[in-house]
PDB file of C-alpha atoms in Angstrom:
ATOM      1  CA  MET A   1      -0.590 -16.400 -12.475  1.00  0.00           C
ATOM      2  CA  LEU A   2       3.034 -16.876 -12.085  1.00  0.00           C
ATOM      3  CA  ALA A   3       5.303 -17.141  -9.067  1.00  0.00           C
ATOM      4  CA  ASP A   4       8.813 -15.816  -8.092  1.00  0.00           C
ATOM      5  CA  PRO A   5      11.370 -18.082  -6.671  1.00  0.00           C
ATOM      6  CA  GLU A   6      10.031 -17.579  -3.239  1.00  0.00           C
ATOM      7  CA  GLY A   7       6.419 -18.225  -4.268  1.00  0.00           C
ATOM      8  CA  GLY A   8       5.314 -14.790  -4.363  1.00  0.00           C
ATOM      9  CA  ALA A   9       2.409 -14.448  -7.133  1.00  0.00           C
ATOM     10  CA  PHE A  10       2.572 -12.232 -10.100  1.00  0.00           C
ATOM     11  CA  CYS A  11       0.920 -11.767 -13.404  1.00  0.00           C
ATOM     12  CA  VAL A  12       2.513 -10.990 -16.873  1.00  0.00           C
ATOM     13  CA  MET A  13      -0.394  -9.133 -18.647  1.00  0.00           C
ATOM     14  CA  GLU A  14      -1.147  -8.094 -22.170  1.00  0.00           C
ATOM     15  CA  GLU A  15      -0.744  -4.404 -22.860  1.00  0.00           C
ATOM     16  CA  ARG A  16      -3.734  -2.438 -21.681  1.00  0.00           C
ATOM     17  CA  GLU A  17      -4.609   1.289 -22.163  1.00  0.00           C
ATOM     18  CA  ALA A  18      -4.928   1.607 -18.521  1.00  0.00           C
ATOM     19  CA  TYR A  19      -1.222   0.747 -17.987  1.00  0.00           C
ATOM     20  CA  THR A  20       0.079   3.407 -20.456  1.00  0.00           C
ATOM     21  CA  GLY A  21       3.018   5.228 -19.050  1.00  0.00           C
ATOM     22  CA  THR A  22       3.331   3.009 -15.995  1.00  0.00           C
ATOM     23  CA  GLY A  23       6.665   1.515 -16.947  1.00  0.00           C
ATOM     24  CA  PRO A  24       7.857  -2.052 -16.515  1.00  0.00           C
ATOM     25  CA  ILE A  25       5.714  -2.586 -13.428  1.00  0.00           C
ATOM     26  CA  ALA A  26       2.254  -1.790 -14.272  1.00  0.00           C
ATOM     27  CA  ALA A  27       0.198  -2.000 -11.248  1.00  0.00           C
ATOM     28  CA  LEU A  28       0.682  -2.919  -7.411  1.00  0.00           C
ATOM     29  CA  PRO A  29      -2.616  -4.999  -6.662  1.00  0.00           C
ATOM     30  CA  LEU A  30      -3.559  -4.992  -3.049  1.00  0.00           C
ATOM     31  CA  ASP A  31      -6.318  -6.990  -1.562  1.00  0.00           C
ATOM     32  CA  SER A  32      -9.098  -5.078  -0.148  1.00  0.00           C
ATOM     33  CA  ALA A  33     -12.150  -5.674   2.034  1.00  0.00           C
ATOM     34  CA  ASP A  34     -13.645  -2.403   0.807  1.00  0.00           C
ATOM     35  CA  PRO A  35     -12.014  -0.714  -2.287  1.00  0.00           C
ATOM     36  CA  ALA A  36     -13.700   2.441  -1.882  1.00  0.00           C
ATOM     37  CA  ARG A  37     -12.754   2.959   1.726  1.00  0.00           C
ATOM     38  CA  ASP A  38      -9.106   1.878   1.069  1.00  0.00           C
ATOM     39  CA  ALA A  39      -8.910   4.185  -1.869  1.00  0.00           C
ATOM     40  CA  GLU A  40      -9.662   6.980   0.441  1.00  0.00           C
ATOM     41  CA  PHE A  41      -7.118   5.790   3.138  1.00  0.00           C
ATOM     42  CA  TRP A  42      -4.346   5.431   0.650  1.00  0.00           C
ATOM     43  CA  GLY A  43      -5.127   8.346  -1.221  1.00  0.00           C
ATOM     44  CA  TRP A  44      -4.801  10.429   2.136  1.00  0.00           C
ATOM     45  CA  LEU A  45      -1.646   8.449   3.345  1.00  0.00           C
ATOM     46  CA  SER A  46       0.187   8.769  -0.049  1.00  0.00           C
ATOM     47  CA  ASP A  47      -1.254  11.847  -1.901  1.00  0.00           C
ATOM     48  CA  TRP A  48      -2.108   9.574  -4.931  1.00  0.00           C
ATOM     49  CA  THR A  49      -4.993  10.612  -6.937  1.00  0.00           C
ATOM     50  CA  PRO A  50      -7.936   8.338  -8.381  1.00  0.00           C
ATOM     51  CA  ALA A  51      -7.157   7.065 -11.711  1.00  0.00           C
ATOM     52  CA  THR A  52      -8.381   4.711 -14.516  1.00  0.00           C
ATOM     53  CA  GLY A  53      -7.320   1.207 -13.861  1.00  0.00           C
ATOM     54  CA  VAL A  54      -8.445  -2.445 -13.954  1.00  0.00           C
ATOM     55  CA  ALA A  55      -9.574  -2.657 -10.339  1.00  0.00           C
ATOM     56  CA  PRO A  56     -12.668  -1.069  -8.980  1.00  0.00           C
ATOM     57  CA  ARG A  57     -10.582   1.524  -7.324  1.00  0.00           C
ATOM     58  CA  THR A  58      -7.045   2.652  -8.577  1.00  0.00           C
ATOM     59  CA  LEU A  59      -4.669   5.270  -7.490  1.00  0.00           C
ATOM     60  CA  ARG A  60      -1.560   6.903  -9.328  1.00  0.00           C
ATOM     61  CA  HIS A  61       1.079   9.278  -8.370  1.00  0.00           C
ATOM     62  CA  PRO A  62      -0.045  12.877  -9.139  1.00  0.00           C
ATOM     63  CA  SER A  63       2.738  13.117 -11.724  1.00  0.00           C
ATOM     64  CA  GLY A  64       1.063  10.433 -13.783  1.00  0.00           C
ATOM     65  CA  ARG A  65       4.041   8.167 -14.023  1.00  0.00           C
ATOM     66  CA  GLY A  66       4.920   5.164 -12.222  1.00  0.00           C
ATOM     67  CA  PRO A  67       2.613   2.024 -11.247  1.00  0.00           C
ATOM     68  CA  LEU A  68      -0.692   2.130 -10.534  1.00  0.00           C
ATOM     69  CA  LEU A  69      -2.123   1.173  -6.871  1.00  0.00           C
ATOM     70  CA  GLU A  70      -5.202  -1.217  -7.681  1.00  0.00           C
ATOM     71  CA  LEU A  71      -7.353  -1.860  -4.670  1.00  0.00           C
ATOM     72  CA  CYS A  72      -8.955  -5.460  -5.611  1.00  0.00           C
ATOM     73  CA  PRO A  73     -11.596  -7.163  -3.768  1.00  0.00           C
ATOM     74  CA  GLU A  74      -9.992  -9.755  -1.649  1.00  0.00           C
ATOM     75  CA  PRO A  75     -10.927 -13.457  -2.556  1.00  0.00           C
ATOM     76  CA  ALA A  76     -11.000 -14.302   1.060  1.00  0.00           C
ATOM     77  CA  PRO A  77     -10.750 -12.549   4.532  1.00  0.00           C
ATOM     78  CA  LYS A  78      -7.199 -12.448   5.723  1.00  0.00           C
ATOM     79  CA  ARG A  79      -6.244 -14.887   8.316  1.00  0.00           C
ATOM     80  CA  PRO A  80      -5.572 -13.471  11.811  1.00  0.00           C
ATOM     81  CA  GLY A  81      -1.650 -13.371  12.390  1.00  0.00           C
ATOM     82  CA  ALA A  82      -0.814 -14.097   8.757  1.00  0.00           C
ATOM     83  CA  LYS A  83       2.055 -11.816   7.336  1.00  0.00           C
ATOM     84  CA  ASN A  84       1.193 -10.467   3.914  1.00  0.00           C
ATOM     85  CA  PRO A  85       3.799 -11.586   1.392  1.00  0.00           C
ATOM     86  CA  ILE A  86       3.935  -8.253   0.085  1.00  0.00           C
ATOM     87  CA  HIS A  87       3.417  -4.733   1.842  1.00  0.00           C
ATOM     88  CA  LEU A  88       3.831  -1.252   0.949  1.00  0.00           C
ATOM     89  CA  ASP A  89       6.351   1.337   2.606  1.00  0.00           C
ATOM     90  CA  VAL A  90       5.542   5.214   2.916  1.00  0.00           C
ATOM     91  CA  ARG A  91       8.312   7.646   3.745  1.00  0.00           C
ATOM     92  CA  LEU A  92       7.281  10.848   5.451  1.00  0.00           C
ATOM     93  CA  GLU A  93       8.040  14.191   4.302  1.00  0.00           C
ATOM     94  CA  PRO A  94      10.390  16.394   6.469  1.00  0.00           C
ATOM     95  CA  ASP A  95       7.688  18.425   7.830  1.00  0.00           C
ATOM     96  CA  ASP A  96       5.448  15.376   8.661  1.00  0.00           C
ATOM     97  CA  ASP A  97       4.915  14.723  12.413  1.00  0.00           C
ATOM     98  CA  PRO A  98       4.949  10.876  12.748  1.00  0.00           C
ATOM     99  CA  ASP A  99       2.825  10.818  15.581  1.00  0.00           C
ATOM    100  CA  ALA A 100       0.030  12.865  13.845  1.00  0.00           C
ATOM    101  CA  VAL A 101       0.417  10.555  10.896  1.00  0.00           C
ATOM    102  CA  ALA A 102      -0.085   7.523  13.108  1.00  0.00           C
ATOM    103  CA  ALA A 103      -3.028   9.113  14.479  1.00  0.00           C
ATOM    104  CA  GLY A 104      -4.541   9.896  11.157  1.00  0.00           C
ATOM    105  CA  ILE A 105      -3.990   6.340  10.257  1.00  0.00           C
ATOM    106  CA  SER A 106      -5.857   5.188  13.361  1.00  0.00           C
ATOM    107  CA  ALA A 107      -8.696   7.841  12.676  1.00  0.00           C
ATOM    108  CA  ARG A 108      -9.279   6.294   9.138  1.00  0.00           C
ATOM    109  CA  GLY A 109      -9.513   2.787  10.389  1.00  0.00           C
ATOM    110  CA  GLY A 110      -5.995   1.591  10.323  1.00  0.00           C
ATOM    111  CA  GLU A 111      -3.873   0.426  13.308  1.00  0.00           C
ATOM    112  CA  GLU A 112      -0.340   0.245  14.395  1.00  0.00           C
ATOM    113  CA  PHE A 113       0.892  -3.096  14.574  1.00  0.00           C
ATOM    114  CA  PHE A 114       3.825  -3.949  17.010  1.00  0.00           C
ATOM    115  CA  SER A 115       5.735  -6.848  15.220  1.00  0.00           C
ATOM    116  CA  ASP A 116       8.298  -9.005  16.284  1.00  0.00           C
ATOM    117  CA  TRP A 117      10.422  -8.210  13.503  1.00  0.00           C
ATOM    118  CA  GLY A 118      13.069  -6.637  15.521  1.00  0.00           C
ATOM    119  CA  GLU A 119      14.115  -3.098  16.061  1.00  0.00           C
ATOM    120  CA  SER A 120      13.992  -0.704  12.954  1.00  0.00           C
ATOM    121  CA  PRO A 121      13.662   3.022  12.265  1.00  0.00           C
ATOM    122  CA  TRP A 122      10.153   2.699  10.749  1.00  0.00           C
ATOM    123  CA  ARG A 123       6.741   1.887  12.365  1.00  0.00           C
ATOM    124  CA  VAL A 124       4.520  -0.769  11.298  1.00  0.00           C
ATOM    125  CA  PHE A 125       0.726  -0.234  10.737  1.00  0.00           C
ATOM    126  CA  ARG A 126      -2.311  -2.271   9.020  1.00  0.00           C
ATOM    127  CA  ASP A 127      -4.555  -0.577   6.912  1.00  0.00           C
ATOM    128  CA  PRO A 128      -8.447  -0.742   7.391  1.00  0.00           C
ATOM    129  CA  SER A 129      -8.331  -4.178   5.433  1.00  0.00           C
ATOM    130  CA  GLY A 130      -5.294  -5.493   7.291  1.00  0.00           C
ATOM    131  CA  ASN A 131      -2.664  -4.928   4.904  1.00  0.00           C
ATOM    132  CA  GLU A 132       0.599  -4.333   6.528  1.00  0.00           C
ATOM    133  CA  LEU A 133       2.489  -1.057   5.657  1.00  0.00           C
ATOM    134  CA  CYS A 134       5.654   0.613   6.987  1.00  0.00           C
ATOM    135  CA  VAL A 135       5.960   4.330   7.630  1.00  0.00           C
ATOM    136  CA  ALA A 136       9.515   5.415   7.345  1.00  0.00           C
ATOM    137  CA  PRO A 137      10.983   8.480   8.677  1.00  0.00           C
ATOM    138  CA  ALA A 138      11.750  11.361   6.320  1.00  0.00           C
ATOM    139  CA  VAL A 139      15.217  11.142   4.793  1.00  0.00           C
ATOM    140  CA  GLY A 140      17.715  12.726   7.192  1.00  0.00           C
ATOM    141  CA  ALA A 141      15.556  11.791  10.285  1.00  0.00           C
ATOM    142  CA  GLY A 142      17.055   8.735  11.256  1.00  0.00           C
ATOM    143  CA  ALA A 143      16.452   6.897   8.006  1.00  0.00           C
TER     144      ALA A 143
END
């Protein structure tokens, strides 16, 4: 395990068949209390599809290109109030209704998170496992 200058952990891995075509960033590992449940959540939110990977549940962009999203069993429950060092951002499409997306996140076990990060054009949520994510407006919609 390695760390960047700010202490963020990352791995340099040997070449694996699962990472063919991913580019220089092979995978985005996300700690998950329930990888099957979270794969359904992230698949719905991102339109990414199940893929073969190293983690119990893996998603990939439908084009088959780019990094994998690997939902890994979390080593320990998240601490209340602790901010994740890494979080994912999702950008809405022009036809998406932000309030309907927020309701869908809530219906699937996520929650809106009202942070003290200051004013921003995006909304902050937690997925069902407590990972922070930002939902950004569509391009041209206040982005």
